[in-house]
Amino acid sequence: MIPWTLGFRDEGHEREAAVKPSGDDAVRSKGFILWFTGLSGAGKSTLSVEVSRRLMPRHSVDILDGDEIRNFLSRGLGFTRPDREENIRRIGFVARRLARHGIAVLSAAISPYRDSRDEVRRLAAEEGIPFLEVYMQASLEVLIRRDVKGLYKKALAGEIPHFTGISDPYEPPESPEILILSDSESVEMSVARVLAVLEERGLTSPAR
């Protein structure tokens, strides 16, 4: 069984393998954006990697991981609300550029503010790009238990400022296309549910 703790470990090698395009075998179909949102440790990175692995035989796929974006594209931004919104704006811009060229884009970032996510959705819709919000929901108790680095405990102790869900707000989606209860669902079940929605909407073909 795959654990829900990928985001708390150093999995750069696995992510790199997961995001490589499928090459000539990829289905040349319309690109789309899967926007995974939720608190730290909810399983965004884990699920995006596993979904990408299932999509690769059928699509060119890329993952926009929030931590990696922070280290490169958004280096220098802090964690104030304006900086967080700018970070999401940049991720959304890259996601649209990739999806425009037929790539299945999986964005895994906390993206705490509803307005920011809705802006990405609106701009994607203006270009005819399907946008599906995937809300990764888990209780604080479970998130703390998964947190091998102890970030939540430090935030609760006041040692980490601007920590989303503790000292900074998180605005959950009001009507996400997909709701994942990662504190009660297995990774495998969640992957199957995401793929089923994509197939229902004609965004991917059933696995052979």
C-alpha atoms as one frame of an Amber mdcrd trajectory, in Angstrom:
protein
   0.000   0.000   0.000   1.333   3.433  -0.950   1.680   5.820   2.044   0.283
   9.363   2.053   3.646  10.842   3.105   5.481  11.607  -0.149   5.362  15.345
   0.482   7.269  14.982   3.765  10.147  12.977   2.247  12.938  13.667  -0.203
  11.404  12.121  -3.299  13.044  14.211  -6.020  14.133  11.144  -7.987  10.657
   9.619  -7.971   9.078  12.901  -9.025  11.534  13.279 -11.895  10.678   9.823
 -13.179   6.977  10.494 -12.831   6.838  13.702 -14.845   8.716  12.659 -17.979
   6.468  12.908 -21.072   5.389   9.637 -22.585   7.020  10.328 -25.956   5.601
   8.917 -29.173   3.216   6.644 -27.296   1.422   9.550 -25.641  -2.119  10.212
 -26.785  -2.223  13.520 -28.605  -5.288  14.851 -26.878  -6.434  18.075 -25.317
  -4.495  19.256 -22.316  -6.115  19.867 -18.959  -5.252  21.025 -15.451  -5.718
  18.942 -12.310  -5.306  21.340  -9.392  -4.546  19.492  -6.143  -5.142  21.738
  -3.126  -5.101  21.072   0.601  -3.051  21.479   3.736   0.554  20.364   4.053
   0.662  16.590   4.367  -2.805  16.015   2.934  -1.340  13.973   0.071  -1.150
  16.394  -2.851   2.323  15.337  -3.998   1.667  11.659  -3.377  -1.552  11.598
  -5.378  -0.248  13.769  -8.212   2.750  11.469  -8.703   0.640   8.308  -8.671
  -1.991   9.750 -11.021   0.764  10.910 -13.396   2.186   7.387 -13.524  -1.176
   6.023 -14.582  -1.663   8.750 -17.178   1.774   8.513 -18.789   0.955   5.624
 -21.165  -1.874   7.768 -22.546  -0.676  11.370 -22.203   2.248  13.688 -21.962
   2.170  14.667 -18.292   3.890  17.257 -16.132   3.726  17.929 -12.406   4.032
  21.425 -10.985   5.018  20.737  -7.394   4.564  23.612  -4.973   7.887  23.096
  -3.194   9.834  22.939  -6.452   8.102  26.053  -7.792   9.050  27.880  -4.587
  12.689  26.906  -5.037  12.931  28.068  -8.638  10.121  30.066 -10.239   8.980
  31.811  -7.046  12.295  32.180  -5.268  12.243  35.410  -3.284   8.530  35.315
  -2.533   7.531  35.063   1.106   4.366  33.802   2.763   2.288  36.942   3.059
  -1.068  36.812   1.316   0.119  38.900  -1.674   3.176  36.665  -2.092   1.111
  33.489  -1.846  -1.308  34.846  -4.436   1.564  35.760  -6.765   3.004  32.262
  -6.360  -0.298  30.691  -7.424  -0.594  33.154 -10.303   2.797  31.992 -11.585
   1.911  28.322 -11.236  -1.360  28.955 -13.040   0.430  30.734 -15.889   2.826
  27.824 -16.417  -0.017  25.306 -16.129  -2.005  27.054 -18.852   1.000  27.271
 -21.159   1.624  23.543 -20.821  -2.035  22.526 -21.115  -2.378  24.660 -24.234
   0.050  22.257 -25.922  -1.872  19.118 -25.006  -0.114  18.295 -21.743  -1.958
  16.924 -18.727  -0.813  19.298 -15.969  -0.980  18.224 -12.334  -0.439  21.109
  -9.918   0.265  20.140  -6.303   0.379  23.278  -4.164  -1.398  24.308  -0.965
  -2.932  27.345  -2.752  -4.778  28.454   0.383  -6.916  31.264  -1.023 -10.113
  30.578  -2.919  -9.843  33.738  -5.022  -6.423  32.693  -6.324  -7.644  29.244
  -7.328 -10.751  30.717  -8.933  -8.583  33.126 -10.931  -6.572  30.217 -12.349
  -9.829  28.418 -13.178 -11.237  31.501 -14.915  -8.121  32.112 -16.998  -8.000
  28.441 -17.997 -11.656  28.580 -19.043 -10.956  31.630 -21.222  -8.583  29.443
 -23.237 -10.932  26.461 -23.282  -8.693  24.450 -20.962 -10.513  22.026 -18.629
  -9.710  22.768 -14.978 -10.520  20.254 -12.253 -10.014  21.133  -8.606  -9.021
  18.199  -6.390  -9.486  18.987  -2.713  -7.303  16.844  -0.466  -9.065  16.774
   2.893  -7.591  15.343   6.091  -8.007  16.057   9.785  -5.365  18.019  11.671
  -4.787  14.988  13.891  -3.893  12.844  10.885  -1.711  15.563   9.350   0.291
  15.874  12.567   0.712  12.100  12.708   2.021  12.009   9.132   4.408  14.912
   9.674   7.758  13.191  10.198   9.542  16.572  10.177   7.451  17.905  13.049
   6.421  21.056  11.185   2.898  21.112  12.606   4.126  20.752  16.171   6.578
  23.608  15.625   3.828  25.750  14.115   1.492  25.007  17.019   4.302  26.023
  19.370   4.672  29.324  17.530   8.073  28.448  16.085   6.969  28.678  12.428
   5.063  31.828  11.407   2.603  31.943   8.504   1.943  28.197   8.613  -1.198
  27.427   6.633  -3.907  25.802   8.712  -2.354  26.928  12.001  -1.351  30.598
  11.969  -2.470  31.358   8.401  -5.899  30.576   6.932  -6.828  27.905   4.435
 -10.031  28.451   2.472 -11.348  25.058   1.346 -13.021  24.740  -2.053 -16.782
  25.146  -1.961 -17.509  22.796  -4.860 -14.406  20.931  -6.031 -14.728  18.554
  -8.952 -13.112  15.851  -6.814 -13.041  15.520  -3.021 -10.412  13.148  -1.644
 -10.700  12.112   2.016  -7.075  11.158   2.411  -7.432  10.363   6.095  -9.821
   7.516   5.273  -9.153   6.569   1.614  -6.163   4.634   0.352  -3.886   6.178
  -2.261  -4.903   3.457  -4.713  -8.614   4.203  -4.219  -8.034   7.926  -4.666
  -6.047   7.382  -7.876  -8.877   5.272  -9.270 -11.434   7.956  -8.411  -9.446
  10.716 -10.117  -8.951   8.615 -13.254 -12.650   7.743 -13.323 -13.611  11.431
 -13.369 -11.115  12.128 -16.156 -12.534   9.252 -18.191 -16.123  10.382 -17.576
 -15.256  13.830 -18.906 -13.486  12.441 -21.943 -10.111  13.818 -20.856  -8.385
  10.445 -20.932  -9.082   7.009 -22.332  -9.586   3.918 -20.159  -6.435   1.973
 -19.358  -5.838  -0.960 -21.691
